[in-house]
Amino acid sequence: MVRVIELEDLEQDALKRNIPVMQKEGILFLISQLQEIQATSCLEIGSAIGYSAIMMATHVDRLKVETIELDNERYQEAVKHIDDFGLTQQITIHHNDALSFDEHFLHNTPYDCLFIDAAKAQYQKFFEKYVPYVKEKGIIIVDNLDFHGMIFDIDHIKNRNTKQLVKKIKRFKDWIFNHEDYDVNYYPIGDGICVIKRKEKE
Ligand SMILES: C[S@@+](CC[C@H](N)C(=O)[O-])C[C@H]1O[C@@H](n2cnc3c(N)ncnc32)[C@H](O)[C@@H]1O
């Protein structure tokens, strides 16, 4: 039985402190995708305080989650939460910059799922670095692709930094949607989620 109350507390506490955790419908969608493919391994880029990793590990049978977090305070909190939920056997967390992380330290390769939920401006770099560690029939899930709807109306964004960021997200979206090696399904769930699969070879 999942400790629903505590998980909700974790989510609410993160929201109160402006820690960006995945929206409820987004995380439920992610879980349903993992269940559908009967995933036993998932690599997450961007753990924050461990909320999504704990949600995945407690809702998907036999799933091992490996997750990477850059920020020290969030990493320490995530370690504590993973421990509090008794999930240290199921979740491995690395304190590192996923862009410079030495992949030799990954534990559960190859993965059924790669979930990218870290710095939005770097999506393509995360994708290119970690996709070789995804199984041939595995999936890659990317969150926050609509950026609060701004991606559909870039010309009207006034803040220069926000505009740059949204342009980068759009560039990633255009790149992956037009990539000859991948099929992409977009879902207007939460803040916009893509599920990416390798195209079947003929
Ligand atoms: C949106 S939050 C992750 C939320 C988490 N997946 C959840 O739903 O509970 C993004 C996290 O990615 C981390 N991050 C940003 N750049 C990173 C990098 N290069 N490597 C690892 N983590 C990074 C941030 O510190 C932040 O905590």
Tab-separated table of C-alpha atoms and ligand atoms in Angstrom:
chain	number	residue	atom	x	y	z
A	1	MET	CA	0.000	0.000	0.000
A	2	VAL	CA	1.478	3.315	-1.090
A	3	ARG	CA	1.786	5.949	1.622
A	4	VAL	CA	-0.462	8.376	-0.276
A	5	ILE	CA	-0.719	10.940	2.523
A	6	GLU	CA	3.023	11.293	2.878
A	7	LEU	CA	3.500	11.530	-0.884
A	8	GLU	CA	0.942	14.293	-1.070
A	9	ASP	CA	2.684	16.070	1.784
A	10	LEU	CA	5.928	15.857	-0.143
A	11	GLU	CA	4.301	17.342	-3.234
A	12	GLN	CA	2.550	20.133	-1.300
A	13	ASP	CA	5.699	20.992	0.632
A	14	ALA	CA	7.675	21.258	-2.632
A	15	LEU	CA	5.030	23.497	-4.196
A	16	LYS	CA	4.950	25.755	-1.134
A	17	ARG	CA	8.718	26.212	-1.365
A	18	ASN	CA	8.633	26.795	-5.124
A	19	ILE	CA	10.531	23.613	-5.860
A	20	PRO	CA	9.427	22.618	-9.342
A	21	VAL	CA	8.072	19.087	-9.107
A	22	MET	CA	6.064	17.360	-11.788
A	23	GLN	CA	2.362	18.205	-11.937
A	24	LYS	CA	0.039	15.475	-10.641
A	25	GLU	CA	-1.479	14.566	-14.005
A	26	GLY	CA	2.005	14.522	-15.556
A	27	ILE	CA	3.415	12.118	-13.000
A	28	LEU	CA	0.354	9.854	-13.280
A	29	PHE	CA	0.828	9.809	-17.043
A	30	LEU	CA	4.516	8.942	-16.640
A	31	ILE	CA	3.597	6.105	-14.279
A	32	SER	CA	0.996	4.775	-16.743
A	33	GLN	CA	3.614	4.756	-19.518
A	34	LEU	CA	6.050	2.823	-17.322
A	35	GLN	CA	3.326	0.344	-16.370
A	36	GLU	CA	2.309	-0.111	-20.003
A	37	ILE	CA	5.797	-1.157	-21.080
A	38	GLN	CA	6.342	-3.080	-17.817
A	39	ALA	CA	9.476	-1.063	-17.219
A	40	THR	CA	11.956	-2.365	-14.688
A	41	SER	CA	14.444	0.489	-15.026
A	42	CYS	CA	14.203	4.243	-15.436
A	43	LEU	CA	16.879	6.913	-15.559
A	44	GLU	CA	15.685	10.345	-14.493
A	45	ILE	CA	17.592	13.563	-15.180
A	46	GLY	CA	16.619	16.087	-12.489
A	47	SER	CA	15.546	14.581	-9.162
A	48	ALA	CA	14.822	17.805	-7.234
A	49	ILE	CA	13.751	16.516	-3.784
A	50	GLY	CA	12.951	13.018	-5.026
A	51	TYR	CA	9.186	13.370	-5.469
A	52	SER	CA	8.854	11.922	-8.995
A	53	ALA	CA	11.429	9.179	-8.309
A	54	ILE	CA	9.499	8.123	-5.192
A	55	MET	CA	6.183	8.263	-7.062
A	56	MET	CA	7.574	6.036	-9.828
A	57	ALA	CA	9.206	3.585	-7.434
A	58	THR	CA	6.075	3.224	-5.304
A	59	HIS	CA	3.617	2.849	-8.200
A	60	VAL	CA	5.446	0.648	-10.701
A	61	ASP	CA	6.114	-2.965	-9.712
A	62	ARG	CA	9.755	-4.048	-9.768
A	63	LEU	CA	10.928	-0.662	-11.082
A	64	LYS	CA	14.439	0.524	-10.264
A	65	VAL	CA	14.888	4.261	-10.565
A	66	GLU	CA	18.210	5.973	-11.034
A	67	THR	CA	18.229	9.734	-10.830
A	68	ILE	CA	20.752	12.589	-11.127
A	69	GLU	CA	20.530	15.934	-9.304
A	70	LEU	CA	22.901	18.885	-9.597
A	71	ASP	CA	21.833	21.041	-6.665
A	72	ASN	CA	23.378	20.001	-3.337
A	73	GLU	CA	20.508	21.029	-1.048
A	74	ARG	CA	17.899	19.305	-3.197
A	75	TYR	CA	20.097	16.237	-3.492
A	76	GLN	CA	20.454	16.036	0.311
A	77	GLU	CA	16.697	16.368	0.722
A	78	ALA	CA	16.041	13.725	-1.898
A	79	VAL	CA	18.438	11.329	-0.139
A	80	LYS	CA	16.531	11.860	3.102
A	81	HIS	CA	13.132	11.349	1.478
A	82	ILE	CA	14.252	8.195	-0.324
A	83	ASP	CA	15.524	6.879	2.986
A	84	ASP	CA	12.328	7.895	4.847
A	85	PHE	CA	10.249	5.956	2.323
A	86	GLY	CA	12.499	2.904	2.689
A	87	LEU	CA	13.412	3.014	-1.006
A	88	THR	CA	17.204	2.966	-0.941
A	89	GLN	CA	17.231	-0.435	-2.649
A	90	GLN	CA	14.968	0.769	-5.414
A	91	ILE	CA	16.245	4.286	-6.038
A	92	THR	CA	19.851	5.225	-6.719
A	93	ILE	CA	20.592	8.935	-6.651
A	94	HIS	CA	23.723	10.627	-7.984
A	95	HIS	CA	24.795	14.110	-6.951
A	96	ASN	CA	26.226	15.465	-10.169
A	97	ASP	CA	25.807	17.609	-13.242
A	98	ALA	CA	24.152	15.230	-15.674
A	99	LEU	CA	26.006	16.909	-18.540
A	100	SER	CA	29.458	16.096	-17.181
A	101	PHE	CA	28.521	12.943	-15.227
A	102	ASP	CA	30.685	9.928	-16.062
A	103	GLU	CA	28.267	7.385	-17.508
A	104	HIS	CA	30.452	4.538	-16.222
A	105	PHE	CA	28.867	5.227	-12.830
A	106	LEU	CA	25.366	4.433	-14.082
A	107	HIS	CA	24.061	1.298	-12.358
A	108	ASN	CA	21.128	-0.097	-14.321
A	109	THR	CA	21.969	0.347	-18.004
A	110	PRO	CA	20.316	-0.187	-20.442
A	111	TYR	CA	17.100	1.493	-19.321
A	112	ASP	CA	13.498	0.893	-20.332
A	113	CYS	CA	12.871	4.590	-19.880
A	114	LEU	CA	14.819	7.839	-19.858
A	115	PHE	CA	12.905	10.670	-18.207
A	116	ILE	CA	14.289	14.158	-18.842
A	117	ASP	CA	13.131	16.761	-16.330
A	118	ALA	CA	16.108	19.069	-15.731
A	119	ALA	CA	17.388	22.364	-17.205
A	120	LYS	CA	15.070	22.991	-20.144
A	121	ALA	CA	17.659	24.812	-22.229
A	122	GLN	CA	19.765	21.641	-22.277
A	123	TYR	CA	17.181	19.086	-23.359
A	124	GLN	CA	18.931	18.161	-26.576
A	125	LYS	CA	22.257	17.674	-24.787
A	126	PHE	CA	20.665	15.424	-22.140
A	127	PHE	CA	18.888	13.497	-24.852
A	128	GLU	CA	22.005	12.942	-26.972
A	129	LYS	CA	24.151	11.998	-24.003
A	130	TYR	CA	21.784	9.463	-22.438
A	131	VAL	CA	19.812	7.991	-25.327
A	132	PRO	CA	22.558	5.412	-26.039
A	133	TYR	CA	21.725	3.915	-22.616
A	134	VAL	CA	18.071	3.342	-23.489
A	135	LYS	CA	17.034	-0.113	-24.696
A	136	GLU	CA	16.237	-0.463	-28.409
A	137	LYS	CA	12.509	-0.615	-27.618
A	138	GLY	CA	12.700	1.756	-24.677
A	139	ILE	CA	11.031	5.140	-24.342
A	140	ILE	CA	12.245	8.654	-23.662
A	141	ILE	CA	9.874	11.003	-21.879
A	142	VAL	CA	10.385	14.758	-21.830
A	143	ASP	CA	8.339	17.106	-19.656
A	144	ASN	CA	7.586	20.868	-19.782
A	145	LEU	CA	7.548	21.193	-23.522
A	146	ASP	CA	4.867	23.881	-23.618
A	147	PHE	CA	6.425	26.121	-20.980
A	148	HIS	CA	3.098	27.344	-19.618
A	149	GLY	CA	1.720	27.719	-23.135
A	150	MET	CA	4.366	30.314	-24.020
A	151	ILE	CA	5.835	28.101	-26.714
A	152	PHE	CA	2.784	28.825	-28.857
A	153	ASP	CA	3.190	32.608	-28.649
A	154	ILE	CA	6.906	33.371	-28.475
A	155	ASP	CA	6.639	36.793	-30.143
A	156	HIS	CA	4.615	38.150	-27.226
A	157	ILE	CA	7.074	37.130	-24.492
A	158	LYS	CA	8.509	40.351	-23.038
A	159	ASN	CA	11.201	39.026	-20.689
A	160	ARG	CA	14.380	38.489	-22.716
A	161	ASN	CA	15.683	35.494	-20.723
A	162	THR	CA	12.328	33.759	-20.787
A	163	LYS	CA	12.103	34.334	-24.518
A	164	GLN	CA	15.562	32.811	-25.049
A	165	LEU	CA	14.620	29.796	-22.943
A	166	VAL	CA	11.320	29.230	-24.721
A	167	LYS	CA	13.097	29.507	-28.076
A	168	LYS	CA	15.524	26.796	-26.962
A	169	ILE	CA	12.664	24.507	-25.918
A	170	LYS	CA	11.018	25.101	-29.293
A	171	ARG	CA	14.303	24.324	-31.041
A	172	PHE	CA	14.466	20.991	-29.198
A	173	LYS	CA	10.839	20.253	-30.067
A	174	ASP	CA	11.387	21.014	-33.753
A	175	TRP	CA	14.594	18.989	-33.778
A	176	ILE	CA	13.094	15.873	-32.217
A	177	PHE	CA	9.831	16.022	-34.184
A	178	ASN	CA	11.814	16.136	-37.418
A	179	HIS	CA	14.415	13.562	-36.421
A	180	GLU	CA	14.579	10.669	-38.851
A	181	ASP	CA	15.426	8.089	-36.170
A	182	TYR	CA	12.585	8.777	-33.720
A	183	ASP	CA	8.813	8.743	-33.517
A	184	VAL	CA	7.360	11.337	-31.181
A	185	ASN	CA	3.953	11.470	-29.559
A	186	TYR	CA	2.956	14.725	-27.918
A	187	TYR	CA	0.421	14.840	-25.047
A	188	PRO	CA	-1.065	18.123	-23.794
A	189	ILE	CA	-0.835	16.854	-20.223
A	190	GLY	CA	0.528	18.959	-17.392
A	191	ASP	CA	2.922	21.303	-19.119
A	192	GLY	CA	3.210	19.278	-22.322
A	193	ILE	CA	4.851	15.855	-22.448
A	194	CYS	CA	6.501	13.967	-25.299
A	195	VAL	CA	6.982	10.233	-25.515
A	196	ILE	CA	9.777	9.390	-27.924
A	197	LYS	CA	10.592	5.968	-29.395
A	198	ARG	CA	13.142	4.763	-31.891
A	199	LYS	CA	11.644	4.128	-35.315
A	200	GLU	CA	11.376	0.448	-36.162
A	201	LYS	CA	14.135	-0.621	-38.553
A	202	GLU	CA	12.884	-2.082	-41.849
B	1	LIG	C1	11.863	20.289	-12.580
B	1	LIG	S1	13.028	19.860	-11.350
B	1	LIG	C2	12.860	18.098	-11.237
B	1	LIG	C3	11.576	17.690	-10.603
B	1	LIG	C4	11.470	16.216	-10.283
B	1	LIG	N1	11.699	15.396	-11.452
B	1	LIG	C5	10.092	15.920	-9.740
B	1	LIG	O1	9.128	15.963	-10.528
B	1	LIG	O2	9.990	15.654	-8.531
B	1	LIG	C6	14.530	19.994	-12.239
B	1	LIG	C7	15.774	19.659	-11.418
B	1	LIG	O3	16.860	19.472	-12.320
B	1	LIG	C8	18.031	19.886	-11.665
B	1	LIG	N2	19.050	20.121	-12.695
B	1	LIG	C9	19.192	21.188	-13.503
B	1	LIG	N3	20.237	21.025	-14.321
B	1	LIG	C10	20.777	19.824	-14.026
B	1	LIG	C11	21.895	19.090	-14.508
B	1	LIG	N4	22.668	19.587	-15.469
B	1	LIG	N5	22.158	17.882	-13.980
B	1	LIG	C12	21.370	17.378	-12.989
B	1	LIG	N6	20.303	18.031	-12.480
B	1	LIG	C13	20.015	19.234	-12.990
B	1	LIG	C14	17.597	21.131	-10.903
B	1	LIG	O4	18.483	21.409	-9.833
B	1	LIG	C15	16.194	20.764	-10.447
B	1	LIG	O5	16.185	20.279	-9.134
